[in-house]
Short mmCIF file of C-alpha atoms in Angstrom, two decimals:
data_model
loop_
_atom_site.label_atom_id
_atom_site.label_comp_id
_atom_site.label_asym_id
_atom_site.label_seq_id
_atom_site.Cartn_x
_atom_site.Cartn_y
_atom_site.Cartn_z
CA MET A 36 -94.81 112.19 46.58
CA ILE A 37 -96.70 109.90 48.11
CA ASP A 38 -96.85 106.80 46.29
CA GLY A 39 -99.39 105.11 48.69
CA ALA A 40 -101.89 106.26 46.52
CA ALA A 41 -101.16 104.15 43.72
CA MET A 42 -102.17 101.26 44.03
CA PRO A 43 -106.08 100.20 45.18
CA MET A 44 -103.75 97.78 48.07
CA GLY A 45 -106.10 95.75 50.28
CA ILE A 46 -109.01 95.60 48.30
CA SER A 47 -109.82 92.25 47.80
CA PRO A 48 -113.06 90.55 46.07
CA SER A 49 -114.24 89.99 49.22
CA HIS A 50 -114.30 93.42 50.20
CA ARG A 51 -116.20 94.33 47.07
CA ILE A 52 -118.54 91.91 47.36
CA ALA A 53 -119.01 93.23 51.38
CA PHE A 54 -119.24 96.80 50.19
CA ALA A 55 -122.32 95.96 47.53
CA VAL A 56 -124.25 94.13 50.24
CA LEU A 57 -123.88 97.03 52.62
CA GLY A 58 -125.04 99.39 49.61
CA LEU A 59 -128.05 96.60 48.82
CA VAL A 60 -129.15 96.54 52.57
CA THR A 61 -129.33 100.24 52.68
CA VAL A 62 -131.59 100.94 49.37
CA ALA A 63 -133.30 97.68 50.95
CA ILE A 64 -133.82 99.79 54.85
CA ILE A 65 -134.81 103.06 52.88
CA LEU A 66 -137.28 101.53 50.47
CA GLU A 67 -139.34 99.41 53.75
CA LEU A 68 -138.92 102.70 55.85
CA VAL A 69 -141.35 104.45 52.33
CA ARG A 70 -143.63 101.53 52.15
CA ARG A 71 -144.32 102.14 55.84
CA ASP A 72 -144.87 105.73 55.25
CA ARG A 73 -141.73 106.33 57.69
CA LEU A 74 -139.96 108.60 55.08
CA LYS A 75 -140.92 110.77 53.02
CA GLU A 76 -140.24 110.29 49.00
CA ARG A 77 -138.21 113.35 48.69
CA TYR A 78 -135.60 112.51 51.19
CA ALA A 79 -135.60 108.60 49.94
CA LEU A 80 -134.29 109.56 46.96
CA LEU A 81 -131.35 111.55 48.70
CA TRP A 82 -130.58 108.77 50.70
CA MET A 83 -131.25 106.71 47.54
CA GLY A 84 -128.48 108.49 45.68
CA ILE A 85 -126.41 108.18 48.62
CA ALA A 86 -126.24 104.51 48.81
CA ALA A 87 -126.20 104.56 45.20
CA GLY A 88 -122.76 106.34 45.61
CA ALA A 89 -121.52 103.84 48.05
CA LEU A 90 -122.37 101.06 45.96
CA VAL A 91 -120.57 101.82 43.39
CA VAL A 92 -117.27 103.14 45.07
CA GLY A 93 -117.60 99.91 46.59
CA VAL A 94 -117.62 97.72 43.74
CA PHE A 95 -115.23 100.00 41.70
CA PRO A 96 -112.69 101.70 44.57
CA GLU A 97 -110.69 101.92 41.41
CA ILE A 98 -112.56 105.47 41.03
CA ILE A 99 -111.38 106.93 44.57
CA VAL A 100 -107.86 105.34 43.68
CA LYS A 101 -108.08 108.21 40.54
CA LEU A 102 -109.47 110.79 42.54
CA SER A 103 -106.69 110.78 45.21
CA LEU A 104 -104.27 110.48 42.73
CA LEU A 105 -105.63 113.45 40.78
CA LEU A 106 -105.88 115.67 44.29
CA ARG A 107 -102.43 113.95 45.45
CA PHE A 108 -103.87 112.59 48.38
CA GLN A 109 -103.39 109.39 49.92
CA MET A 110 -106.26 106.91 48.99
CA ILE A 111 -107.63 106.85 52.83
CA THR A 112 -107.25 110.62 53.03
CA ALA A 113 -109.75 111.43 49.95
CA MET A 114 -111.95 108.45 51.09
CA PHE A 115 -112.16 110.80 54.43
CA VAL A 116 -112.41 113.83 53.06
CA PHE A 117 -115.43 113.02 50.54
CA SER A 118 -117.49 111.37 53.18
CA PHE A 119 -117.19 114.55 55.88
CA LEU A 120 -117.88 116.72 52.68
CA LEU A 121 -121.12 114.20 51.75
CA THR A 122 -121.97 114.24 55.50
CA MET A 123 -122.16 118.24 55.46
CA ALA A 124 -124.15 118.70 52.35
CA ILE A 125 -126.49 116.07 54.03
CA ILE A 126 -126.69 118.19 57.37
CA LEU A 127 -126.89 121.57 55.50
CA ALA A 128 -130.02 119.77 53.25
CA PHE A 129 -132.16 119.07 56.38
CA SER A 130 -130.76 122.52 58.18
CA VAL A 131 -132.82 123.72 54.97
CA VAL A 132 -135.55 121.47 55.48
CA ILE A 133 -136.19 122.52 59.53
CA SER A 134 -136.18 125.88 58.35
CA ARG A 135 -138.61 125.82 55.69
CA LEU A 136 -140.70 124.14 58.60
CA CYS A 137 -140.19 126.49 60.73
CA GLU A 138 -141.21 128.98 58.68
CA GLN A 139 -144.41 127.28 57.87
CA ASN A 140 -145.26 126.12 61.62
CA ARG A 141 -144.83 129.88 62.34
CA LYS A 142 -147.80 130.67 59.66
CA LEU A 143 -149.62 128.18 60.59
CA THR A 144 -149.87 128.98 64.35
CA GLN A 145 -150.56 132.46 63.85
CA GLU A 146 -153.40 131.82 61.28
CA VAL A 147 -154.51 129.71 64.44
CA ALA A 148 -154.41 132.03 66.81
CA LEU A 149 -156.01 134.76 64.55
CA LEU A 150 -158.99 132.55 63.66
CA ALA A 151 -159.55 131.17 67.34
CA HIS A 152 -160.14 134.83 67.77
CA THR A 153 -162.36 135.09 64.87
CA VAL A 154 -164.52 132.39 65.88
CA LYS A 155 -164.72 133.73 69.81
CA LYS A 156 -165.82 136.72 68.24
CA LEU A 157 -168.69 134.97 66.09
CA GLU A 158 -169.44 132.92 68.94
CA SER A 159 -170.52 135.90 71.34
CA SER A 160 -172.18 137.80 68.69
CA GLN A 161 -174.54 135.09 68.30
CA MET B 299 -159.06 154.89 54.37
CA SER B 300 -160.31 153.85 57.48
CA GLU B 301 -158.35 156.24 60.28
CA ARG B 302 -159.11 153.42 62.72
CA VAL B 303 -156.21 152.63 65.20
CA LEU B 304 -155.19 149.60 66.60
CA VAL B 305 -152.73 149.64 69.57
CA ILE B 306 -150.67 146.18 69.42
CA ILE B 307 -149.16 145.43 73.05
CA PRO B 308 -147.17 141.79 72.96
CA ALA B 309 -146.82 140.14 75.98
CA TYR B 310 -145.31 137.64 77.89
CA ASN B 311 -145.49 137.15 81.09
CA GLU B 312 -146.89 140.86 81.74
CA ALA B 313 -149.52 139.80 84.32
CA GLU B 314 -148.42 142.49 86.26
CA THR B 315 -148.39 145.63 84.61
CA ILE B 316 -150.71 144.91 81.66
CA GLN B 317 -153.98 146.06 83.28
CA GLU B 318 -152.51 149.02 84.05
CA VAL B 319 -151.01 149.82 80.59
CA VAL B 320 -153.90 149.14 78.80
CA GLU B 321 -156.02 151.41 80.75
CA SER B 322 -154.34 153.71 80.70
CA ILE B 323 -154.23 153.25 76.83
CA TYR B 324 -158.43 154.00 77.13
CA ALA B 325 -158.01 156.83 79.29
CA LEU B 326 -156.51 158.81 76.73
CA GLU B 327 -158.14 161.44 74.85
CA GLY B 328 -159.35 159.93 70.81
CA GLU B 329 -160.49 156.62 70.04
CA TYR B 330 -158.06 153.89 70.51
CA ASP B 331 -158.45 150.00 70.03
CA VAL B 332 -156.32 147.39 72.15
CA LEU B 333 -154.98 144.21 70.85
CA VAL B 334 -153.08 142.33 73.56
CA VAL B 335 -151.04 139.27 71.35
CA ASN B 336 -150.34 136.84 74.10
CA ASP B 337 -147.32 134.75 73.52
CA GLY B 338 -147.93 131.89 75.45
CA SER B 339 -147.18 133.50 78.83
CA SER B 340 -147.10 130.93 81.49
CA ASP B 341 -148.57 133.67 84.36
CA GLU B 342 -152.24 134.77 84.11
CA THR B 343 -151.32 137.34 81.37
CA GLY B 344 -154.60 136.02 79.45
CA THR B 345 -156.78 135.81 81.89
CA VAL B 346 -156.18 139.50 83.10
CA VAL B 347 -156.61 140.87 79.26
CA LYS B 348 -160.13 138.41 79.40
CA GLY B 349 -161.44 140.27 82.42
CA LEU B 350 -160.54 143.40 80.35
CA ASP B 351 -163.81 145.27 79.07
CA ARG B 352 -162.95 146.06 75.52
CA ALA B 353 -159.47 144.95 74.82
CA HIS B 354 -159.21 142.50 71.97
CA LEU B 355 -157.03 139.32 73.02
CA ILE B 356 -154.84 137.33 70.81
CA GLU B 357 -153.44 134.25 71.65
CA LEU B 358 -150.80 132.09 70.86
CA PRO B 359 -150.92 128.60 71.46
CA TYR B 360 -147.21 128.77 72.36
CA ASN B 361 -144.03 131.14 72.81
CA LEU B 362 -143.15 132.29 69.51
CA GLY B 363 -140.87 134.89 70.06
CA ILE B 364 -141.73 138.78 69.69
CA GLY B 365 -141.23 138.83 66.39
CA SER B 366 -143.55 136.12 65.51
CA THR B 367 -145.86 137.91 67.80
CA MET B 368 -145.51 141.57 66.73
CA GLN B 369 -146.67 140.14 63.28
CA THR B 370 -149.68 138.24 63.85
CA GLY B 371 -150.85 141.55 65.89
CA PHE B 372 -150.04 143.51 62.25
CA LYS B 373 -151.73 140.65 60.44
CA TYR B 374 -155.10 141.30 62.67
CA ALA B 375 -154.56 144.94 62.12
CA LEU B 376 -154.45 145.07 57.91
CA ARG B 377 -157.45 142.46 57.87
CA SER B 378 -159.48 144.29 60.52
CA GLY B 379 -159.22 147.40 58.19
CA TYR B 380 -157.33 149.97 60.72
CA GLY B 381 -155.66 152.79 59.04
CA PHE B 382 -152.80 152.51 61.50
CA ALA B 383 -151.41 150.63 64.04
CA VAL B 384 -148.97 151.44 67.40
CA GLN B 385 -146.61 149.21 68.77
CA CYS B 386 -146.91 149.55 72.48
CA ASP B 387 -144.71 147.37 75.39
CA GLY B 388 -146.96 145.43 78.05
CA ASP B 389 -144.51 146.57 80.95
CA GLY B 390 -145.44 149.76 81.33
CA GLN B 391 -141.60 151.37 79.92
CA HIS B 392 -143.42 152.55 77.04
CA PRO B 393 -145.12 156.48 77.90
CA VAL B 394 -148.39 155.64 76.66
CA ASP B 395 -149.34 159.57 76.38
CA ALA B 396 -146.49 159.93 74.00
CA ILE B 397 -149.24 157.55 71.85
CA PRO B 398 -151.58 160.56 70.53
CA ALA B 399 -148.31 162.27 69.28
CA LEU B 400 -146.74 159.36 67.90
CA VAL B 401 -150.34 158.67 65.80
CA GLU B 402 -150.45 162.48 64.85
CA ARG B 403 -147.42 162.41 62.83
CA VAL B 404 -148.12 159.31 60.92
CA GLN B 405 -151.44 161.14 59.91
CA LYS B 406 -150.22 163.35 58.87
CA GLY B 407 -149.18 162.03 55.91
CA ASP B 408 -145.66 162.81 55.47
CA ALA B 409 -144.12 159.54 57.36
CA ASP B 410 -145.00 155.73 57.29
CA LEU B 411 -143.48 154.61 60.34
CA VAL B 412 -142.64 157.14 63.11
CA ILE B 413 -140.66 155.95 66.35
CA GLY B 414 -141.22 157.41 69.31
CA SER B 415 -137.21 157.72 70.26
CA ARG B 416 -135.04 157.67 73.47
CA TYR B 417 -132.00 159.01 72.32
CA VAL B 418 -133.38 162.14 70.80
CA ALA B 419 -132.45 165.02 73.20
CA ASP B 420 -134.54 165.66 76.38
CA THR B 421 -134.63 162.79 77.75
CA SER B 422 -133.31 161.38 80.90
CA TYR B 423 -133.05 157.22 79.80
CA GLN B 424 -130.35 155.62 80.95
CA PRO B 425 -129.66 151.90 79.77
CA SER B 426 -126.96 149.42 80.84
CA PHE B 427 -123.60 149.63 79.64
CA SER B 428 -123.62 146.62 77.58
CA ARG B 429 -127.03 147.31 75.80
CA ARG B 430 -125.81 150.87 74.97
CA VAL B 431 -122.77 149.46 73.89
CA GLY B 432 -125.10 147.12 71.67
CA LYS B 433 -126.94 149.25 70.80
CA SER B 434 -124.98 152.16 69.56
CA LEU B 435 -122.93 149.80 67.06
CA LEU B 436 -126.20 148.62 65.92
CA SER B 437 -128.01 151.84 65.33
CA ARG B 438 -124.77 153.27 63.52
CA LEU B 439 -125.09 150.75 61.44
CA VAL B 440 -128.68 150.49 60.55
CA ASP B 441 -128.85 154.21 60.59
CA ALA B 442 -126.00 154.10 57.84
CA LEU B 443 -127.71 151.80 55.70
CA ILE B 444 -130.94 153.92 55.64
CA GLY B 445 -129.34 156.69 54.67
CA GLY B 446 -129.23 158.75 58.66
CA GLY B 447 -131.36 160.64 60.73
CA ILE B 448 -132.56 158.22 63.41
CA THR B 449 -130.83 157.62 66.58
CA ASP B 450 -132.78 154.79 68.43
CA THR B 451 -133.00 151.65 66.06
CA THR B 452 -134.47 149.32 69.05
CA SER B 453 -136.97 151.05 69.81
CA GLY B 454 -140.35 149.52 70.28
CA PHE B 455 -142.80 151.98 70.41
CA ARG B 456 -143.58 152.96 67.15
CA CYS B 457 -146.73 154.22 65.42
CA MET B 458 -146.98 152.83 61.32
CA ASN B 459 -149.82 153.38 58.63
CA ARG B 460 -151.27 150.52 56.51
CA LYS B 461 -148.16 150.53 53.79
CA VAL B 462 -145.87 149.41 56.48
CA LEU B 463 -148.51 147.15 57.99
CA ALA B 464 -148.74 145.29 54.38
CA VAL B 465 -144.86 145.07 54.04
CA PHE B 466 -144.83 143.88 57.93
CA ALA B 467 -147.20 141.63 57.47
CA GLU B 468 -145.61 139.86 54.87
CA ARG B 469 -142.19 139.62 56.32
CA TYR B 470 -140.92 140.45 59.97
CA PRO B 471 -137.93 139.72 61.28
CA GLU B 472 -138.21 136.80 64.44
CA ASP B 473 -136.26 137.86 67.11
CA TYR B 474 -135.01 141.22 68.16
CA PRO B 475 -137.12 142.74 64.74
CA GLU B 476 -136.80 146.40 65.16
CA PRO B 477 -133.69 147.47 63.10
CA GLU B 478 -133.66 145.15 61.04
CA SER B 479 -137.43 146.06 60.09
CA LEU B 480 -136.20 149.66 60.16
CA VAL B 481 -133.80 148.37 56.88
CA LEU B 482 -136.53 146.42 55.39
CA LEU B 483 -138.82 149.88 55.15
CA HIS B 484 -136.03 151.73 53.88
CA ARG B 485 -135.66 149.22 51.00
CA TRP B 486 -139.39 149.28 49.56
CA GLY B 487 -138.47 153.44 49.85
CA LEU B 488 -141.09 154.32 53.03
CA ARG B 489 -140.51 156.94 55.02
CA VAL B 490 -139.42 156.27 58.88
CA VAL B 491 -138.66 159.35 61.13
CA GLU B 492 -138.56 159.79 64.76
CA ILE B 493 -139.69 161.81 67.52
CA PRO B 494 -138.50 161.99 71.73
CA VAL B 495 -140.07 160.75 74.27
CA GLU B 496 -139.34 159.91 77.40
CA MET B 497 -139.19 156.18 78.34
CA ARG B 498 -139.83 154.87 82.29
CA PRO B 499 -138.12 152.14 84.03
CA ARG B 500 -140.06 148.96 83.67
CA GLN B 501 -142.89 148.90 85.74
CA GLY B 502 -142.43 144.90 86.49
CA GLY B 503 -141.56 141.88 84.86
CA ARG B 504 -137.74 141.37 83.82
CA SER B 505 -136.21 142.37 80.54
CA SER B 506 -135.94 139.75 77.86
CA ILE B 507 -132.21 140.84 76.91
CA SER B 508 -129.21 139.91 79.15
CA PRO B 509 -125.67 140.83 78.79
CA ARG B 510 -125.13 137.50 77.12
CA HIS B 511 -128.31 138.23 75.02
CA ALA B 512 -126.59 141.42 73.65
CA ALA B 513 -124.01 139.84 71.88
CA TYR B 514 -126.22 136.95 69.75
CA TYR B 515 -128.29 140.05 69.48
CA MET B 516 -125.52 141.94 67.91
CA VAL B 517 -124.10 139.35 65.39
CA LYS B 518 -127.68 137.87 64.57
CA VAL B 519 -129.19 141.40 63.75
CA ALA B 520 -125.90 142.32 61.59
CA LEU B 521 -126.40 139.09 59.91
CA ALA B 522 -129.72 139.59 58.76
CA ILE B 523 -129.34 142.91 57.44
CA PHE B 524 -126.58 141.68 55.61
CA VAL B 525 -128.50 139.39 54.10
CA ASP B 526 -130.82 141.51 53.10
CA MET B 527 -128.91 143.86 51.32
CA PHE B 528 -128.46 140.87 49.05
CA ARG B 529 -132.08 139.59 48.90
CA LYS B 530 -134.64 140.59 46.11
CA PHE B 531 -137.93 142.45 47.20
CA THR B 532 -141.20 141.58 45.04
CA GLN B 533 -144.15 143.46 45.50
CA THR B 534 -147.20 142.15 46.87
CA THR B 535 -150.36 143.74 47.77
CA GLY B 536 -150.32 143.05 51.23
CA ASP B 537 -154.03 142.76 51.74
CA HIS B 538 -155.02 139.09 51.12
CA SER B 539 -157.92 138.50 53.44
#
């Protein structure tokens, strides 16, 4: 068995502080984007959740260690797998958002064209 | 119910042929209104249709694709109170003089949508090889799903009544819509029949389907149809104008 996962090797207090600061900066950037109306609250919440996750894992890396033990992965592999899955989940969520926007856009375009036709007919009948 | 018939022509860069098609519809016996839905053509299609006396013209602000273009026409037909709608290409391939036969078949009342089919006996239509393979596989799939009897599931030369218009106004596939739309109708319990028509070679412009697209077309439509099988359909009134 691989025993590299057993100890949270190389995670020093300064690492923890660095991760915590990174998480806090991310939260600050998101809040600022929302304040400037550049990011919708709905998506801000998604990113906040991710930032919070990064913060928690950064400060308590034991979580990753325990998970990697549980899954019998090396720690670095576990971290890679989790971040990959998370990234895919976000991209999928965005594809859903894009699909909805496409559908709304299609309906809107059709309505505009139909209305333009009605307007022209009304104008010519006056 | 209104007996008025609207012929819907989706047009994307059909300036060369559209006038002839529209005029040949007006030359038919019987009263047919014509609606051209211009799908953001980059040529003179819109200008040509504006110059035609009675034709209705709806211009999409940009290119939406064939499915959304047709759906715009279906919505228009439904809201304007037409009893029947005919779908006909603007490139001259569809034999306009077969329109009365299509309409008559729907008006008889034992079918909700009638397809003008290229493959039913006695037509000399010869599509390209890749198109033939793709279409026959797809046609078999669709035909099996809707219980048989349809050979030309991809034909875009069709006539329908208001029940079909209500379904299509609510939901219509975006590209390569015809086969999937038949499965939709089947799910709604609407009746589809086909009658033979003699197709002509296109009079101008270019086909929207290349061999490379044919593969995509197959997979995309098969996926859409597969997903549709697991989709719940909810009854809607259709008329919401």
